[in-house]
């Protein structure tokens, strides 16, 4: 079987995610909506700011009335939150940051450029040009402006923006419900003693926590033993699931009970990806529910989840651009032998240069904990010190 390129695999996955249809829309209070996907564009209903206001503590004036050395009486004091009187001719108004400009005033001088005189008047050190320190009405938005497009994930900044537009609720896609299954008789949950031949289950925690970061609703199927009937029963009991993600049992098929059960009730494609770590990967359907099968080795699970499952999930969630931010960095090591698989190397950035970290085997998770992200070495490519390669930060990949 020839190797499938990561790009083709991603294309197939994204196509399937797009054709799976949109999740239902629900309305949530802003504080509930963190990390949800906006279902429809957010429009400004009114001008922002709704009136011109001062960006300084100082004095509002008619700019034409102020020359250098001019003294003016103070006709009113305007705090933020007040509704001022029109500015009396030949006067200035004490004004504070965020307070509405009085009608007739067209500029503000900051208090540092003024002197309070004994008689209560204020002397202006210099002329004041029109519009100085005034935030005009509608500077940020005009009624009808699209402020946030549909299909973005709502973070603190977007939610604050919605709040500033006066929205108490936002219309978002419901959570994607993802079932997570670990497979293998050797697996034990932490907290239990290890018998000979057993290891602790790390993929369950990896996948559940990564999915929670994406704000998916997680259905934990626990560990599926290497046994067809038990696997059959556990899958049959699944309810209300949009996606099943499994790890392990996809390498050669000898102990591939999950694959066997999925095939009985649906279909399963087995891919050999041109990817290191993370060659084996399955994509299928169980009783109509899409299934993504990740390899069992912890870092293979991590890399295939981040590169393939994550953009698929984001697309299913309704995110219009599931790509991740990456950038190009110089590397501090050499890889003189080209591989046929695209390699994602665990690296740390030291002074802006990528340093290869520890043991890069797919069974080793520790080096990932010491890394800042993954460095992409394209297939059939070598690298030398100083070459520039694409770096994918974990801070973006796990966001
Ligand atoms: P498999 O794909 O099931 O043959 O698993 C490949 C390797 O990954 C084996 O060494 C497994 O023991 C290991 N492995 C599989 N699942 C997990 C898991 N959930 N947590 C930690 N290691 C795992
Ligand atoms: Mg296994």
mmCIF file of C-alpha atoms and ligand atoms in Angstrom:
data_model
loop_
_atom_site.group_PDB
_atom_site.id
_atom_site.type_symbol
_atom_site.label_atom_id
_atom_site.label_comp_id
_atom_site.label_asym_id
_atom_site.label_seq_id
_atom_site.Cartn_x
_atom_site.Cartn_y
_atom_site.Cartn_z
ATOM 1 C CA UNK A 1 0.000 0.000 0.000
ATOM 2 C CA UNK A 2 1.449 3.374 -0.961
ATOM 3 C CA UNK A 3 1.710 6.167 1.566
ATOM 4 C CA UNK A 4 -1.003 8.822 1.680
ATOM 5 C CA UNK A 5 0.292 12.388 1.950
ATOM 6 C CA UNK A 6 -0.780 14.455 4.941
ATOM 7 C CA UNK A 7 -2.230 17.046 2.551
ATOM 8 C CA UNK A 8 -4.449 14.524 0.782
ATOM 9 C CA UNK A 9 -5.542 13.012 4.090
ATOM 10 C CA UNK A 10 -6.469 16.454 5.392
ATOM 11 C CA UNK A 11 -8.359 17.255 2.187
ATOM 12 C CA UNK A 12 -10.438 14.074 2.513
ATOM 13 C CA UNK A 13 -11.127 14.745 6.189
ATOM 14 C CA UNK A 14 -12.156 18.362 5.629
ATOM 15 C CA UNK A 15 -14.415 17.375 2.739
ATOM 16 C CA UNK A 16 -16.148 14.830 4.953
ATOM 17 C CA UNK A 17 -16.439 17.342 7.790
ATOM 18 C CA UNK A 18 -18.018 19.913 5.482
ATOM 19 C CA UNK A 19 -20.525 17.436 4.094
ATOM 20 C CA UNK A 20 -21.551 16.298 7.600
ATOM 21 C CA UNK A 21 -23.855 19.326 7.883
ATOM 22 C CA UNK A 22 -24.109 22.161 10.388
ATOM 23 C CA UNK A 23 -24.676 21.687 14.100
ATOM 24 C CA UNK A 24 -27.865 23.219 15.529
ATOM 25 C CA UNK A 25 -27.788 26.806 16.765
ATOM 26 C CA UNK A 26 -28.348 27.807 20.362
ATOM 27 C CA UNK A 27 -28.372 31.098 22.197
ATOM 28 C CA UNK A 28 -25.959 31.500 25.092
ATOM 29 C CA UNK A 29 -25.143 34.242 27.570
ATOM 30 C CA UNK A 30 -21.703 35.713 26.908
ATOM 31 C CA UNK A 31 -20.139 34.087 29.962
ATOM 32 C CA UNK A 32 -21.332 30.680 28.714
ATOM 33 C CA UNK A 33 -20.112 31.193 25.167
ATOM 34 C CA UNK A 34 -16.344 31.057 25.600
ATOM 35 C CA UNK A 35 -14.821 28.907 22.856
ATOM 36 C CA UNK A 36 -18.099 28.354 21.043
ATOM 37 C CA UNK A 37 -18.451 29.026 17.321
ATOM 38 C CA UNK A 38 -20.457 32.046 16.239
ATOM 39 C CA UNK A 39 -23.383 30.872 14.097
ATOM 40 C CA UNK A 40 -24.260 34.157 12.429
ATOM 41 C CA UNK A 41 -22.417 37.418 11.850
ATOM 42 C CA UNK A 42 -22.573 39.932 14.659
ATOM 43 C CA UNK A 43 -23.692 43.341 13.389
ATOM 44 C CA UNK A 44 -23.428 46.719 15.075
ATOM 45 C CA UNK A 45 -26.916 47.991 15.888
ATOM 46 C CA UNK A 46 -25.800 51.552 16.616
ATOM 47 C CA UNK A 47 -22.802 53.830 16.135
ATOM 48 C CA UNK A 48 -19.856 53.074 18.414
ATOM 49 C CA UNK A 49 -19.115 55.283 20.176
ATOM 50 C CA UNK A 50 -22.666 56.677 20.028
ATOM 51 C CA UNK A 51 -21.431 60.258 20.448
ATOM 52 C CA UNK A 52 -18.118 62.080 20.099
ATOM 53 C CA UNK A 53 -16.190 61.975 23.361
ATOM 54 C CA UNK A 54 -12.956 63.060 24.928
ATOM 55 C CA UNK A 55 -9.884 60.835 24.926
ATOM 56 C CA UNK A 56 -8.163 62.956 27.608
ATOM 57 C CA UNK A 57 -8.740 64.645 30.907
ATOM 58 C CA UNK A 58 -8.689 68.331 29.958
ATOM 59 C CA UNK A 59 -10.839 71.095 28.519
ATOM 60 C CA UNK A 60 -13.299 70.961 25.632
ATOM 61 C CA UNK A 61 -13.216 74.058 23.411
ATOM 62 C CA UNK A 62 -14.267 75.548 20.121
ATOM 63 C CA UNK A 63 -10.854 75.275 18.477
ATOM 64 C CA UNK A 64 -11.321 78.530 16.541
ATOM 65 C CA UNK A 65 -11.633 80.434 19.848
ATOM 66 C CA UNK A 66 -8.272 79.335 21.237
ATOM 67 C CA UNK A 67 -4.959 80.985 20.472
ATOM 68 C CA UNK A 68 -1.684 80.489 22.378
ATOM 69 C CA UNK A 69 -1.963 82.235 25.754
ATOM 70 C CA UNK A 70 -5.771 82.558 25.566
ATOM 71 C CA UNK A 71 -7.700 82.316 28.876
ATOM 72 C CA UNK A 72 -11.320 81.106 28.915
ATOM 73 C CA UNK A 73 -13.872 80.759 31.706
ATOM 74 C CA UNK A 74 -15.005 77.219 32.584
ATOM 75 C CA UNK A 75 -18.752 77.005 31.917
ATOM 76 C CA UNK A 76 -19.395 73.359 32.940
ATOM 77 C CA UNK A 77 -17.760 70.178 34.208
ATOM 78 C CA UNK A 78 -18.471 66.944 32.288
ATOM 79 C CA UNK A 79 -17.740 63.506 33.753
ATOM 80 C CA UNK A 80 -18.037 60.215 31.881
ATOM 81 C CA UNK A 81 -21.651 59.093 31.995
ATOM 82 C CA UNK A 82 -23.088 62.629 31.936
ATOM 83 C CA UNK A 83 -25.158 64.311 29.239
ATOM 84 C CA UNK A 84 -23.641 67.792 28.797
ATOM 85 C CA UNK A 85 -25.193 71.174 27.942
ATOM 86 C CA UNK A 86 -24.095 72.846 24.688
ATOM 87 C CA UNK A 87 -20.809 74.705 25.166
ATOM 88 C CA UNK A 88 -21.439 78.409 25.886
ATOM 89 C CA UNK A 89 -19.659 80.680 23.375
ATOM 90 C CA UNK A 90 -16.326 82.043 24.598
ATOM 91 C CA UNK A 91 -15.957 79.369 27.301
ATOM 92 C CA UNK A 92 -14.412 75.981 27.788
ATOM 93 C CA UNK A 93 -15.724 72.889 29.605
ATOM 94 C CA UNK A 94 -13.777 70.803 32.109
ATOM 95 C CA UNK A 95 -13.998 67.323 30.615
ATOM 96 C CA UNK A 96 -12.778 63.835 31.572
ATOM 97 C CA UNK A 97 -11.831 60.805 29.497
ATOM 98 C CA UNK A 98 -14.864 59.116 27.962
ATOM 99 C CA UNK A 99 -17.231 62.010 28.665
ATOM 100 C CA UNK A 100 -19.436 63.143 25.759
ATOM 101 C CA UNK A 101 -18.306 66.305 23.953
ATOM 102 C CA UNK A 102 -20.679 69.216 24.554
ATOM 103 C CA UNK A 103 -22.447 70.433 21.422
ATOM 104 C CA UNK A 104 -20.400 73.173 19.762
ATOM 105 C CA UNK A 105 -17.036 71.943 21.083
ATOM 106 C CA UNK A 106 -14.757 70.372 18.472
ATOM 107 C CA UNK A 107 -11.495 69.746 20.359
ATOM 108 C CA UNK A 108 -10.007 68.940 23.743
ATOM 109 C CA UNK A 109 -6.776 70.233 25.214
ATOM 110 C CA UNK A 110 -5.147 67.993 27.788
ATOM 111 C CA UNK A 111 -4.862 69.508 31.221
ATOM 112 C CA UNK A 112 -1.049 69.305 31.127
ATOM 113 C CA UNK A 113 -1.086 72.053 28.436
ATOM 114 C CA UNK A 114 -3.232 74.426 30.491
ATOM 115 C CA UNK A 115 -2.950 76.543 33.631
ATOM 116 C CA UNK A 116 -5.735 77.245 36.093
ATOM 117 C CA UNK A 117 -5.762 80.994 36.834
ATOM 118 C CA UNK A 118 -6.628 82.542 40.233
ATOM 119 C CA UNK A 119 -9.888 83.918 38.825
ATOM 120 C CA UNK A 120 -11.019 80.411 37.843
ATOM 121 C CA UNK A 121 -10.321 80.809 34.123
ATOM 122 C CA UNK A 122 -8.099 78.397 32.261
ATOM 123 C CA UNK A 123 -5.157 79.556 30.171
ATOM 124 C CA UNK A 124 -4.212 77.558 27.073
ATOM 125 C CA UNK A 125 -0.472 77.313 26.454
ATOM 126 C CA UNK A 126 -0.919 76.749 22.715
ATOM 127 C CA UNK A 127 -3.545 76.882 19.983
ATOM 128 C CA UNK A 128 -5.790 73.796 19.836
ATOM 129 C CA UNK A 129 -6.346 72.258 16.397
ATOM 130 C CA UNK A 130 -9.857 71.012 15.522
ATOM 131 C CA UNK A 131 -10.572 67.356 16.439
ATOM 132 C CA UNK A 132 -7.663 67.165 18.887
ATOM 133 C CA UNK A 133 -8.288 64.418 21.509
ATOM 134 C CA UNK A 134 -11.831 63.820 20.254
ATOM 135 C CA UNK A 135 -13.014 60.284 19.513
ATOM 136 C CA UNK A 136 -15.581 60.831 16.770
ATOM 137 C CA UNK A 137 -19.023 59.228 16.793
ATOM 138 C CA UNK A 138 -18.928 55.880 14.946
ATOM 139 C CA UNK A 139 -15.117 55.694 15.089
ATOM 140 C CA UNK A 140 -15.247 51.970 15.912
ATOM 141 C CA UNK A 141 -18.448 50.934 14.143
ATOM 142 C CA UNK A 142 -21.413 52.253 12.206
ATOM 143 C CA UNK A 143 -24.894 50.739 12.398
ATOM 144 C CA UNK A 144 -25.045 47.626 10.197
ATOM 145 C CA UNK A 145 -21.261 47.040 10.167
ATOM 146 C CA UNK A 146 -20.304 43.362 10.369
ATOM 147 C CA UNK A 147 -18.147 43.252 13.482
ATOM 148 C CA UNK A 148 -17.603 39.491 13.789
ATOM 149 C CA UNK A 149 -18.120 36.993 10.959
ATOM 150 C CA UNK A 150 -19.942 33.694 11.443
ATOM 151 C CA UNK A 151 -17.642 30.702 11.878
ATOM 152 C CA UNK A 152 -15.140 32.171 14.319
ATOM 153 C CA UNK A 153 -14.386 30.808 17.770
ATOM 154 C CA UNK A 154 -15.363 33.184 20.520
ATOM 155 C CA UNK A 155 -12.550 34.063 22.883
ATOM 156 C CA UNK A 156 -12.359 36.750 25.541
ATOM 157 C CA UNK A 157 -11.696 39.469 22.951
ATOM 158 C CA UNK A 158 -14.640 38.566 20.704
ATOM 159 C CA UNK A 159 -16.957 38.208 23.689
ATOM 160 C CA UNK A 160 -15.860 41.611 25.015
ATOM 161 C CA UNK A 161 -16.567 43.047 21.577
ATOM 162 C CA UNK A 162 -20.060 41.554 21.647
ATOM 163 C CA UNK A 163 -20.569 43.037 25.118
ATOM 164 C CA UNK A 164 -19.508 46.464 23.900
ATOM 165 C CA UNK A 165 -22.158 46.182 21.180
ATOM 166 C CA UNK A 166 -24.739 45.573 23.893
ATOM 167 C CA UNK A 167 -25.271 41.876 23.121
ATOM 168 C CA UNK A 168 -26.239 39.883 26.218
ATOM 169 C CA UNK A 169 -26.449 36.627 24.275
ATOM 170 C CA UNK A 170 -24.821 35.216 21.144
ATOM 171 C CA UNK A 171 -26.089 32.640 18.687
ATOM 172 C CA UNK A 172 -23.588 29.788 18.557
ATOM 173 C CA UNK A 173 -23.336 26.206 17.315
ATOM 174 C CA UNK A 174 -24.071 23.524 19.871
ATOM 175 C CA UNK A 175 -21.169 21.471 21.204
ATOM 176 C CA UNK A 176 -19.864 18.641 19.055
ATOM 177 C CA UNK A 177 -20.326 15.379 20.978
ATOM 178 C CA UNK A 178 -17.201 13.266 20.705
ATOM 179 C CA UNK A 179 -16.800 9.778 22.125
ATOM 180 C CA UNK A 180 -13.253 8.808 23.088
ATOM 181 C CA UNK A 181 -12.123 5.181 23.235
ATOM 182 C CA UNK A 182 -8.729 3.796 24.169
ATOM 183 C CA UNK A 183 -8.014 0.269 23.020
ATOM 184 C CA UNK A 184 -5.745 -2.432 24.309
ATOM 185 C CA UNK A 185 -5.582 -5.094 27.028
ATOM 186 C CA UNK A 186 -2.276 -3.643 28.215
ATOM 187 C CA UNK A 187 -3.902 -0.375 29.331
ATOM 188 C CA UNK A 188 -4.672 0.511 32.925
ATOM 189 C CA UNK A 189 -6.012 3.778 34.281
ATOM 190 C CA UNK A 190 -3.719 5.728 36.616
ATOM 191 C CA UNK A 191 -4.604 5.038 40.221
ATOM 192 C CA UNK A 192 -4.758 1.283 39.592
ATOM 193 C CA UNK A 193 -1.766 -0.980 40.205
ATOM 194 C CA UNK A 194 0.214 -2.125 37.140
ATOM 195 C CA UNK A 195 0.400 -5.882 36.527
ATOM 196 C CA UNK A 196 3.296 -7.259 34.472
ATOM 197 C CA UNK A 197 2.894 -6.270 30.833
ATOM 198 C CA UNK A 198 0.576 -3.380 31.549
ATOM 199 C CA UNK A 199 1.051 0.356 30.989
ATOM 200 C CA UNK A 200 -0.941 3.378 32.033
ATOM 201 C CA UNK A 201 -3.408 4.866 29.577
ATOM 202 C CA UNK A 202 -2.137 8.274 28.478
ATOM 203 C CA UNK A 203 -4.090 8.767 25.253
ATOM 204 C CA UNK A 204 -7.400 8.975 27.071
ATOM 205 C CA UNK A 205 -6.199 12.004 29.011
ATOM 206 C CA UNK A 206 -4.506 13.488 25.950
ATOM 207 C CA UNK A 207 -7.614 13.230 23.794
ATOM 208 C CA UNK A 208 -10.194 14.182 26.401
ATOM 209 C CA UNK A 209 -8.279 17.260 27.525
ATOM 210 C CA UNK A 210 -7.555 18.345 23.940
ATOM 211 C CA UNK A 211 -11.232 17.957 23.055
ATOM 212 C CA UNK A 212 -12.281 19.923 26.117
ATOM 213 C CA UNK A 213 -10.051 22.758 24.979
ATOM 214 C CA UNK A 214 -12.000 22.783 21.733
ATOM 215 C CA UNK A 215 -15.170 22.910 23.828
ATOM 216 C CA UNK A 216 -16.414 19.555 22.590
ATOM 217 C CA UNK A 217 -18.736 17.543 24.821
ATOM 218 C CA UNK A 218 -16.751 14.401 25.605
ATOM 219 C CA UNK A 219 -18.250 10.966 26.056
ATOM 220 C CA UNK A 220 -15.605 8.816 27.708
ATOM 221 C CA UNK A 221 -15.836 5.206 26.542
ATOM 222 C CA UNK A 222 -12.861 4.242 28.669
ATOM 223 C CA UNK A 223 -10.646 1.342 27.657
ATOM 224 C CA UNK A 224 -11.994 -1.125 25.099
ATOM 225 C CA UNK A 225 -10.403 -4.513 25.776
ATOM 226 C CA UNK A 226 -8.923 -6.531 22.925
ATOM 227 C CA UNK A 227 -12.085 -8.558 22.563
ATOM 228 C CA UNK A 228 -14.621 -8.346 19.738
ATOM 229 C CA UNK A 229 -17.767 -9.024 21.768
ATOM 230 C CA UNK A 230 -16.971 -6.538 24.519
ATOM 231 C CA UNK A 231 -16.045 -3.937 21.904
ATOM 232 C CA UNK A 232 -19.310 -4.664 20.074
ATOM 233 C CA UNK A 233 -21.355 -4.175 23.265
ATOM 234 C CA UNK A 234 -19.584 -0.987 24.295
ATOM 235 C CA UNK A 235 -20.030 0.636 20.888
ATOM 236 C CA UNK A 236 -23.662 -0.434 20.657
ATOM 237 C CA UNK A 237 -24.348 1.366 23.946
ATOM 238 C CA UNK A 238 -23.088 4.684 22.511
ATOM 239 C CA UNK A 239 -25.800 7.305 22.229
ATOM 240 C CA UNK A 240 -26.031 10.805 20.779
ATOM 241 C CA UNK A 241 -22.531 10.922 19.419
ATOM 242 C CA UNK A 242 -21.329 13.074 16.499
ATOM 243 C CA UNK A 243 -17.881 11.502 16.272
ATOM 244 C CA UNK A 244 -15.944 8.588 17.710
ATOM 245 C CA UNK A 245 -12.201 8.989 18.204
ATOM 246 C CA UNK A 246 -10.203 5.938 19.144
ATOM 247 C CA UNK A 247 -6.542 5.350 19.721
ATOM 248 C CA UNK A 248 -4.552 2.195 19.231
ATOM 249 C CA UNK A 249 -5.336 -1.020 17.453
ATOM 250 C CA UNK A 250 -4.769 0.364 13.977
ATOM 251 C CA UNK A 251 -1.194 -0.708 13.269
ATOM 252 C CA UNK A 252 -1.301 -4.119 11.580
ATOM 253 C CA UNK A 253 -4.720 -5.442 12.395
ATOM 254 C CA UNK A 254 -3.719 -8.538 14.400
ATOM 255 C CA UNK A 255 -5.458 -7.146 17.519
ATOM 256 C CA UNK A 256 -7.728 -4.806 15.591
ATOM 257 C CA UNK A 257 -11.034 -5.686 17.283
ATOM 258 C CA UNK A 258 -12.370 -2.163 17.071
ATOM 259 C CA UNK A 259 -11.764 -2.105 13.319
ATOM 260 C CA UNK A 260 -13.510 -5.443 12.944
ATOM 261 C CA UNK A 261 -16.599 -4.290 14.875
ATOM 262 C CA UNK A 262 -16.755 -0.997 12.971
ATOM 263 C CA UNK A 263 -16.647 -2.870 9.666
ATOM 264 C CA UNK A 264 -19.573 -5.065 10.779
ATOM 265 C CA UNK A 265 -21.719 -1.981 11.315
ATOM 266 C CA UNK A 266 -20.265 0.385 8.770
ATOM 267 C CA UNK A 267 -17.029 0.957 6.933
ATOM 268 C CA UNK A 268 -13.414 1.694 7.681
ATOM 269 C CA UNK A 269 -10.564 2.986 5.521
ATOM 270 C CA UNK A 270 -7.057 2.208 6.670
ATOM 271 C CA UNK A 271 -4.421 4.732 5.689
ATOM 272 C CA UNK A 272 -0.678 4.559 5.821
ATOM 273 C CA UNK A 273 0.205 8.216 6.142
ATOM 274 C CA UNK A 274 3.414 9.717 4.850
ATOM 275 C CA UNK A 275 3.806 11.089 8.353
ATOM 276 C CA UNK A 276 6.310 10.553 11.140
ATOM 277 C CA UNK A 277 5.277 9.979 13.850
ATOM 278 C CA UNK A 278 1.801 8.729 13.012
ATOM 279 C CA UNK A 279 1.770 6.392 10.027
ATOM 280 C CA UNK A 280 -1.348 4.294 10.712
ATOM 281 C CA UNK A 281 -4.688 6.089 10.684
ATOM 282 C CA UNK A 282 -8.270 5.014 10.058
ATOM 283 C CA UNK A 283 -11.325 6.877 8.921
ATOM 284 C CA UNK A 284 -14.736 5.290 8.861
ATOM 285 C CA UNK A 285 -18.290 5.176 9.998
ATOM 286 C CA UNK A 286 -20.049 3.096 12.655
ATOM 287 C CA UNK A 287 -23.854 3.025 12.396
ATOM 288 C CA UNK A 288 -23.627 6.347 10.570
ATOM 289 C CA UNK A 289 -21.307 7.953 13.158
ATOM 290 C CA UNK A 290 -17.971 9.110 11.717
ATOM 291 C CA UNK A 291 -14.972 7.371 13.279
ATOM 292 C CA UNK A 292 -11.376 8.578 13.411
ATOM 293 C CA UNK A 293 -8.867 5.966 14.533
ATOM 294 C CA UNK A 294 -5.555 7.353 15.740
ATOM 295 C CA UNK A 295 -2.419 5.287 16.247
ATOM 296 C CA UNK A 296 -1.727 4.099 19.784
ATOM 297 C CA UNK A 297 1.778 5.363 20.372
ATOM 298 C CA UNK A 298 1.355 8.482 22.494
ATOM 299 C CA UNK A 299 3.201 10.938 20.249
ATOM 300 C CA UNK A 300 1.664 9.426 17.100
ATOM 301 C CA UNK A 301 -1.710 9.998 18.721
ATOM 302 C CA UNK A 302 -0.732 13.553 19.577
ATOM 303 C CA UNK A 303 0.571 14.437 16.109
ATOM 304 C CA UNK A 304 -2.290 12.842 14.155
ATOM 305 C CA UNK A 305 -4.823 14.424 16.483
ATOM 306 C CA UNK A 306 -3.313 17.884 16.060
ATOM 307 C CA UNK A 307 -2.660 17.724 12.317
ATOM 308 C CA UNK A 308 -5.716 15.802 11.130
ATOM 309 C CA UNK A 309 -8.408 15.224 13.759
ATOM 310 C CA UNK A 310 -8.331 18.778 15.083
ATOM 311 C CA UNK A 311 -9.025 20.572 11.781
ATOM 312 C CA UNK A 312 -11.717 17.965 11.034
ATOM 313 C CA UNK A 313 -13.343 18.629 14.433
ATOM 314 C CA UNK A 314 -13.091 22.417 14.063
ATOM 315 C CA UNK A 315 -14.796 22.177 10.678
ATOM 316 C CA UNK A 316 -17.540 19.987 12.137
ATOM 317 C CA UNK A 317 -17.946 22.602 14.888
ATOM 318 C CA UNK A 318 -18.632 25.222 12.215
ATOM 319 C CA UNK A 319 -15.254 26.975 12.224
ATOM 320 C CA UNK A 320 -14.722 28.436 8.763
ATOM 321 C CA UNK A 321 -10.916 28.488 8.928
ATOM 322 C CA UNK A 322 -9.564 25.462 10.818
ATOM 323 C CA UNK A 323 -5.928 26.240 10.015
ATOM 324 C CA UNK A 324 -3.374 26.889 12.733
ATOM 325 C CA UNK A 325 -0.868 29.680 12.964
ATOM 326 C CA UNK A 326 2.668 28.634 12.170
ATOM 327 C CA UNK A 327 5.857 30.412 11.244
ATOM 328 C CA UNK A 328 9.253 29.740 9.780
ATOM 329 C CA UNK A 329 12.300 29.486 12.054
ATOM 330 C CA UNK A 330 15.997 28.710 11.586
ATOM 331 C CA UNK A 331 17.012 25.281 12.840
ATOM 332 C CA UNK A 332 19.961 24.462 15.050
ATOM 333 C CA UNK A 333 20.457 20.853 13.994
ATOM 334 C CA UNK A 334 20.952 18.762 10.879
ATOM 335 C CA UNK A 335 18.880 15.916 9.439
ATOM 336 C CA UNK A 336 21.218 14.667 6.694
ATOM 337 C CA UNK A 337 19.114 11.676 5.603
ATOM 338 C CA UNK A 338 15.862 12.417 3.766
ATOM 339 C CA UNK A 339 12.801 10.368 4.680
ATOM 340 C CA UNK A 340 9.806 9.482 2.528
ATOM 341 C CA UNK A 341 7.450 10.572 5.301
ATOM 342 C CA UNK A 342 6.858 14.181 6.373
ATOM 343 C CA UNK A 343 8.399 14.467 9.789
ATOM 344 C CA UNK A 344 7.197 16.535 12.717
ATOM 345 C CA UNK A 345 10.084 16.981 15.104
ATOM 346 C CA UNK A 346 9.571 17.955 18.732
ATOM 347 C CA UNK A 347 11.578 21.150 19.193
ATOM 348 C CA UNK A 348 12.117 23.967 21.659
ATOM 349 C CA UNK A 349 12.762 27.514 20.481
ATOM 350 C CA UNK A 350 15.981 28.813 21.955
ATOM 351 C CA UNK A 351 16.739 32.421 20.965
ATOM 352 C CA UNK A 352 14.412 31.956 18.010
ATOM 353 C CA UNK A 353 16.162 28.808 16.758
ATOM 354 C CA UNK A 354 14.645 25.344 16.802
ATOM 355 C CA UNK A 355 16.496 22.831 18.965
ATOM 356 C CA UNK A 356 15.645 19.156 18.642
ATOM 357 C CA UNK A 357 14.481 17.738 21.958
ATOM 358 C CA UNK A 358 15.457 14.423 23.487
ATOM 359 C CA UNK A 359 14.099 11.142 22.292
ATOM 360 C CA UNK A 360 11.951 11.473 19.152
ATOM 361 C CA UNK A 361 10.455 7.952 19.186
ATOM 362 C CA UNK A 362 6.706 7.819 18.710
ATOM 363 C CA UNK A 363 6.259 5.982 22.024
ATOM 364 C CA UNK A 364 7.931 8.814 23.959
ATOM 365 C CA UNK A 365 5.772 11.609 25.322
ATOM 366 C CA UNK A 366 8.354 13.162 27.606
ATOM 367 C CA UNK A 367 10.170 15.003 24.824
ATOM 368 C CA UNK A 368 6.880 16.643 23.830
ATOM 369 C CA UNK A 369 6.534 18.050 27.349
ATOM 370 C CA UNK A 370 9.950 19.674 26.904
ATOM 371 C CA UNK A 371 9.092 21.117 23.472
ATOM 372 C CA UNK A 372 7.389 24.291 22.373
ATOM 373 C CA UNK A 373 5.929 22.721 19.270
ATOM 374 C CA UNK A 374 6.511 20.707 16.116
ATOM 375 C CA UNK A 375 8.966 21.471 13.358
ATOM 376 C CA UNK A 376 7.876 20.304 9.916
ATOM 377 C CA UNK A 377 10.499 18.605 7.772
ATOM 378 C CA UNK A 378 8.867 17.932 4.375
ATOM 379 C CA UNK A 379 9.107 14.495 2.803
ATOM 380 C CA UNK A 380 12.276 13.736 0.791
ATOM 381 C CA UNK A 381 14.065 16.672 2.376
ATOM 382 C CA UNK A 382 17.176 17.046 4.476
ATOM 383 C CA UNK A 383 18.066 19.957 6.670
ATOM 384 C CA UNK A 384 21.270 21.604 7.773
ATOM 385 C CA UNK A 385 22.007 24.037 10.585
ATOM 386 C CA UNK A 386 20.637 27.465 9.641
ATOM 387 C CA UNK A 387 17.960 26.131 7.262
ATOM 388 C CA UNK A 388 14.531 27.604 7.790
ATOM 389 C CA UNK A 389 11.592 25.283 8.457
ATOM 390 C CA UNK A 390 7.957 25.694 9.467
ATOM 391 C CA UNK A 391 7.267 25.622 13.191
ATOM 392 C CA UNK A 392 3.860 24.774 14.657
ATOM 393 C CA UNK A 393 3.618 26.005 18.256
ATOM 394 C CA UNK A 394 1.731 23.797 20.719
ATOM 395 C CA UNK A 395 0.189 27.014 22.039
ATOM 396 C CA UNK A 396 -1.674 27.324 18.699
ATOM 397 C CA UNK A 397 -2.115 23.612 17.984
ATOM 398 C CA UNK A 398 -3.699 22.985 21.356
ATOM 399 C CA UNK A 399 -5.677 26.207 21.437
HETATM 400 P P1 LIG B 1 -1.434 -0.309 18.933
HETATM 401 O O1 LIG B 1 -1.689 0.682 17.835
HETATM 402 O O2 LIG B 1 -2.674 -0.667 19.678
HETATM 403 O O3 LIG B 1 -0.666 -1.472 18.460
HETATM 404 O O4 LIG B 1 -0.515 0.462 19.977
HETATM 405 C C1 LIG B 1 0.776 0.944 19.621
HETATM 406 C C2 LIG B 1 1.543 1.272 20.878
HETATM 407 O O5 LIG B 1 0.896 2.295 21.581
HETATM 408 C C3 LIG B 1 1.652 0.123 21.859
HETATM 409 O O6 LIG B 1 2.913 0.192 22.463
HETATM 410 C C4 LIG B 1 0.565 0.397 22.843
HETATM 411 O O7 LIG B 1 0.801 -0.177 24.093
HETATM 412 C C5 LIG B 1 0.598 1.910 22.913
HETATM 413 N N1 LIG B 1 -0.690 2.443 23.285
HETATM 414 C C6 LIG B 1 -1.869 2.171 22.706
HETATM 415 N N2 LIG B 1 -2.860 2.829 23.279
HETATM 416 C C7 LIG B 1 -2.302 3.564 24.262
HETATM 417 C C8 LIG B 1 -2.825 4.458 25.239
HETATM 418 N N3 LIG B 1 -4.131 4.738 25.285
HETATM 419 N N4 LIG B 1 -1.983 5.044 26.106
HETATM 420 C C9 LIG B 1 -0.655 4.770 26.049
HETATM 421 N N5 LIG B 1 -0.102 3.940 25.147
HETATM 422 C C10 LIG B 1 -0.916 3.334 24.271
HETATM 423 MG MG1 LIG B 2 -3.383 -2.142 20.852
#
